[in-house]
Tab-separated table of C-alpha atoms and ligand atoms in Angstrom:
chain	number	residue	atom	x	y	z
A	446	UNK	CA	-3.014	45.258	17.708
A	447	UNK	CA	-6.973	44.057	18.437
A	448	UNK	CA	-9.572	45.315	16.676
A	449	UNK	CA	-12.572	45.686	16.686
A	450	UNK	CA	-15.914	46.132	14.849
A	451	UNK	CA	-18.954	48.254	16.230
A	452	UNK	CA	-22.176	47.362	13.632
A	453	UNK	CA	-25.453	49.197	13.024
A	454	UNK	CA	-27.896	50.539	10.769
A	455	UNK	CA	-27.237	54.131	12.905
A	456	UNK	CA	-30.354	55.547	11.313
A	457	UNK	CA	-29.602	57.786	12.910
A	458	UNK	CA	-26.339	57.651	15.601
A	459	UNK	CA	-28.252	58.481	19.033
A	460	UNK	CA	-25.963	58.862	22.078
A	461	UNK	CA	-26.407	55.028	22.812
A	462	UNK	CA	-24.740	54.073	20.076
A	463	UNK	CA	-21.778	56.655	21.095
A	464	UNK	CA	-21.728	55.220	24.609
A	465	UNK	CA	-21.082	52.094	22.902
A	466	UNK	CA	-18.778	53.132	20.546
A	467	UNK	CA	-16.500	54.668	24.008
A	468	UNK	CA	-16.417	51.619	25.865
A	469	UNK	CA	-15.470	49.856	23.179
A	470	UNK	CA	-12.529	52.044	21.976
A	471	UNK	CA	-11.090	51.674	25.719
A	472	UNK	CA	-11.267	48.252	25.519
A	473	UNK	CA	-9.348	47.413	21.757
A	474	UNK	CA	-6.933	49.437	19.893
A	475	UNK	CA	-8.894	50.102	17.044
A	476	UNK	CA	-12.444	50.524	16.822
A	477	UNK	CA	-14.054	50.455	13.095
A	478	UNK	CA	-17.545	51.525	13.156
A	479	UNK	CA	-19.670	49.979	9.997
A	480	UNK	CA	-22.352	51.644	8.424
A	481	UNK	CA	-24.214	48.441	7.070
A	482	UNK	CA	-25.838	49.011	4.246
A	483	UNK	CA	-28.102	46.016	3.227
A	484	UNK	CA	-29.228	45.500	6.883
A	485	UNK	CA	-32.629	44.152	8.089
A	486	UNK	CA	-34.130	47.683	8.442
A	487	UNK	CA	-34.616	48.201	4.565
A	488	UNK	CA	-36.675	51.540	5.160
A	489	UNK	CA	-34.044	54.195	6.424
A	490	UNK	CA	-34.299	57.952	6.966
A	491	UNK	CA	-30.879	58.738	6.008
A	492	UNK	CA	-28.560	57.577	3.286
A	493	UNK	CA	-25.430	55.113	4.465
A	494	UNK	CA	-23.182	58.242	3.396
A	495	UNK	CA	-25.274	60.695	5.659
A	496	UNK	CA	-25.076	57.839	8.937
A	497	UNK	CA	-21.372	57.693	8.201
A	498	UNK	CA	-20.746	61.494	8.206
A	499	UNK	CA	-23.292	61.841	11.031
A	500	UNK	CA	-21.166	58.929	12.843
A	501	UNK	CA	-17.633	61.401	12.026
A	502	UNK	CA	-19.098	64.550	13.150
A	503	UNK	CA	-20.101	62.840	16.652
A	504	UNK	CA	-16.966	61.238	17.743
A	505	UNK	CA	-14.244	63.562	16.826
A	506	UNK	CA	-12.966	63.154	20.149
A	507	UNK	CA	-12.111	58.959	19.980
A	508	UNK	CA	-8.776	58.623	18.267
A	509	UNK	CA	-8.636	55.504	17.575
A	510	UNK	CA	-12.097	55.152	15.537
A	511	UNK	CA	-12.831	54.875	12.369
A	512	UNK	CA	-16.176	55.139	10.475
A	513	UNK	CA	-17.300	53.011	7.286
A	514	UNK	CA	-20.253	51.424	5.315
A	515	UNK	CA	-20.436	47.574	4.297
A	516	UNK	CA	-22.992	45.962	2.090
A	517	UNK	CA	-21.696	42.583	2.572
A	518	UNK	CA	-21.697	40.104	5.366
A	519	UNK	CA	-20.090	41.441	8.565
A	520	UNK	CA	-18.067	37.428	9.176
A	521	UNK	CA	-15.965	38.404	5.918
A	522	UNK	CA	-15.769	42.398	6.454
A	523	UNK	CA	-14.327	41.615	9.878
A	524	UNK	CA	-11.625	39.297	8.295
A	525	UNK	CA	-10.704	41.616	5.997
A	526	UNK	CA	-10.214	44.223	8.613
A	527	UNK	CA	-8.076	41.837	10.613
A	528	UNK	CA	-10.931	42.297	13.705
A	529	UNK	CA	-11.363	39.920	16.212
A	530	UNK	CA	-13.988	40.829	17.976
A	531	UNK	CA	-17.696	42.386	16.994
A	532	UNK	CA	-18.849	44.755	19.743
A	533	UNK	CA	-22.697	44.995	20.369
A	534	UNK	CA	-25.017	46.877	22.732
A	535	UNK	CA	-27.654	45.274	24.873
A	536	UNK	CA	-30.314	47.194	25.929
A	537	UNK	CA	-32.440	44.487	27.723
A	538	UNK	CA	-33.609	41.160	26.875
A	539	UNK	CA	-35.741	41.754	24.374
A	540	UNK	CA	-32.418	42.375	21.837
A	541	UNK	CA	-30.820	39.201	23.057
A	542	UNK	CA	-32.135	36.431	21.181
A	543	UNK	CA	-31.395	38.364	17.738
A	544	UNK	CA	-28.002	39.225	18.932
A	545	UNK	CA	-27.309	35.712	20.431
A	546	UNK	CA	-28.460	34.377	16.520
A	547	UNK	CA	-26.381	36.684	14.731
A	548	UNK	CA	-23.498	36.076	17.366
A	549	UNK	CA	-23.551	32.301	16.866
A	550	UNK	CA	-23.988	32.989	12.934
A	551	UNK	CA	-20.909	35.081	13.355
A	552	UNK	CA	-18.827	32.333	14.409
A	553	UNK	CA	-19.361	29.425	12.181
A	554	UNK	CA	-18.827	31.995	9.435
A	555	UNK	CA	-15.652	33.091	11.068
A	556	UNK	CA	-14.939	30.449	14.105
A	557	UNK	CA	-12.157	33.141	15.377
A	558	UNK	CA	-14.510	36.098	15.570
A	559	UNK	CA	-15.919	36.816	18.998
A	560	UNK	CA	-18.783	38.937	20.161
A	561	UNK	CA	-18.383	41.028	23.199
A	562	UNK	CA	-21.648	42.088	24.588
A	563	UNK	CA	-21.371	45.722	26.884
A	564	UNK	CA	-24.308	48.067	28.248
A	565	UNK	CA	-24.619	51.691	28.506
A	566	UNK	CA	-24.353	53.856	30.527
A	567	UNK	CA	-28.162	52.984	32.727
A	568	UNK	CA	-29.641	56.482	31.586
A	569	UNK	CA	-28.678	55.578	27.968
A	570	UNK	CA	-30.408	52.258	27.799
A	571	UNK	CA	-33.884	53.046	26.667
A	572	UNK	CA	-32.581	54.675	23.616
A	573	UNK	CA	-32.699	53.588	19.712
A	574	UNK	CA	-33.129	55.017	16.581
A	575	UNK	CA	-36.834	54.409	16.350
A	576	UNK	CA	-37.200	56.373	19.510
A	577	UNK	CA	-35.567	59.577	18.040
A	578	UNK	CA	-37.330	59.103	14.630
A	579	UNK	CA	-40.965	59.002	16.524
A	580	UNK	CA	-40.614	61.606	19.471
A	581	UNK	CA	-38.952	64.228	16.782
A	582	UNK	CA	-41.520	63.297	14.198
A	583	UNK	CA	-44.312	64.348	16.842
A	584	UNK	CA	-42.698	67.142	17.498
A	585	UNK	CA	-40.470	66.719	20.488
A	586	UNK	CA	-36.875	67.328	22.084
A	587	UNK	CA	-34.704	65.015	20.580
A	588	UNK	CA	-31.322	67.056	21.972
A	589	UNK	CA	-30.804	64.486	24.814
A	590	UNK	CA	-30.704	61.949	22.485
A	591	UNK	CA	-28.441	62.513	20.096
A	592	UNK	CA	-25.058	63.748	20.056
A	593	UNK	CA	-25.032	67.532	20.606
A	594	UNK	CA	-22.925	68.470	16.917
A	595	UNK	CA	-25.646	66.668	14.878
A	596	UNK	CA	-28.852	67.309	16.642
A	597	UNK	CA	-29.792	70.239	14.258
A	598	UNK	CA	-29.039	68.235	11.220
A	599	UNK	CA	-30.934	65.359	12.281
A	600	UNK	CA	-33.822	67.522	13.209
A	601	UNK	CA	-34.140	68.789	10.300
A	602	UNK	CA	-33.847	65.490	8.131
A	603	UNK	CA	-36.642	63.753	9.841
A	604	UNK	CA	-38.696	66.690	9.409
A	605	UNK	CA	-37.784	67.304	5.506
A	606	UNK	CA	-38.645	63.494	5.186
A	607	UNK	CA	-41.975	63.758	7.247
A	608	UNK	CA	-43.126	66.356	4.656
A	609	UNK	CA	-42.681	64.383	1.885
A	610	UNK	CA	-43.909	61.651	2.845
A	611	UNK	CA	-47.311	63.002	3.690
B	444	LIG	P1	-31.022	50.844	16.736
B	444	LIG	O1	-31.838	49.765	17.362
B	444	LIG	O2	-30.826	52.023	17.621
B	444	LIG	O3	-31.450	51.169	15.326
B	444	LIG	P2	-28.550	49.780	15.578
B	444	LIG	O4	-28.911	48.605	14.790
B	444	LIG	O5	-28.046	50.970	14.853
B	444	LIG	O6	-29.625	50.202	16.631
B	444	LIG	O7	-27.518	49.372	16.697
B	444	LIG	C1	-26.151	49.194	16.629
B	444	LIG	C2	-25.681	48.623	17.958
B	444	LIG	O8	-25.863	49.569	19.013
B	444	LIG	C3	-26.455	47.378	18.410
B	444	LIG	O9	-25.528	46.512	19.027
B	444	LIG	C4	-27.433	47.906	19.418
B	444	LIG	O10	-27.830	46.912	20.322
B	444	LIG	C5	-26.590	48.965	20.078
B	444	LIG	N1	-27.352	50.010	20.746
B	444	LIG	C6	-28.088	50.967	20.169
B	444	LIG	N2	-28.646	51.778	21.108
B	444	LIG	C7	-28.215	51.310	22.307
B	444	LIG	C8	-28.428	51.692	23.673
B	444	LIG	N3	-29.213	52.726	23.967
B	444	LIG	N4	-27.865	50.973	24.645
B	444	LIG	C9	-27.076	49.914	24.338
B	444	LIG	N5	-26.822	49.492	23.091
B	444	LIG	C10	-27.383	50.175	22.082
């Protein structure tokens, strides 16, 4: 059985992410998705337990997916998982040289773990968390973005968190 690994900070999951996560769970048998937890975007709007049950709530409809959070290194948590490949989305150039680094990093951690690169869907490819966080906190439609059984939630988080922060 292959398995493999889908990575974020999903602060929050957008429908990017969930294209992502589909193509991916066509092409392996298992698909874990990993919340991690001490990733490079300190500053997040929701807890790792919120991303995760975010995450469950918007594929309900990929069997063979499951959802976690990891605070380690993602060479050893895909060992431990028996994974063999890490699956990452490319938007455009801009996120390959980070990728290609933690790719390469990847493998002399774990020389047996590969990364599979895959776009979305073209009219997904624009879209990241940031987006969502800044067009919602200005006031505007997020519900293309995200997936359809969350948007309320998420809506209302950002704006919760926009009032206390002021
Ligand atoms: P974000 O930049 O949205 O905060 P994450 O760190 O949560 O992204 O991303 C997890 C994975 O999903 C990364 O491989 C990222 O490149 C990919 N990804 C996120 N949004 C998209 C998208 N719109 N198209 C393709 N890949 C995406």
């Amino acid at each position: 059985m292959k398995t493999a690994i889908c990575p974020g900070s999903f602060d929050p999951v957008t429908i990017g992410h969930v294209d992502i996560i589909h193509r991916a769970a066509k092409l392996f048998d298992k698909v874990v998705v990993v919340v991690m937890v001490n990733y490079h975007k300190p500053d997040s709007y929701f807890t790792a337990e919120e991303r995760v049950e975010l995450l469950r709530r918007s594929l309900t409809d990929t069997e063979n997916v499951e959802i976690e959070m990891y605070g380690g290194l993602l060479a050893e948590y895909a060992n431990k998982k028996g994974a063999c490949a890490v699956v990452k989305g490319l938007r455009a150039v801009s996120d390959f040289e980070y990728e290609f680094q933690q790719a390469l990093t990847n493998k002399k951690l774990n020389p047996e773990l590969e990364t599979v690169f895959v776009t979305a869907n073209a009219e997904n490819m624009y879209l990241s968390s940031s987006v969502v966080k800044q067009v919602c906190e200005f006031g505007g439609d997020i519900s293309e973005f995200v997936p359809e059984q969350v948007c309320d939630d998420i809506i209302k988080r950002i704006k919760e968190r926009n009032r206390f922060s002021k």
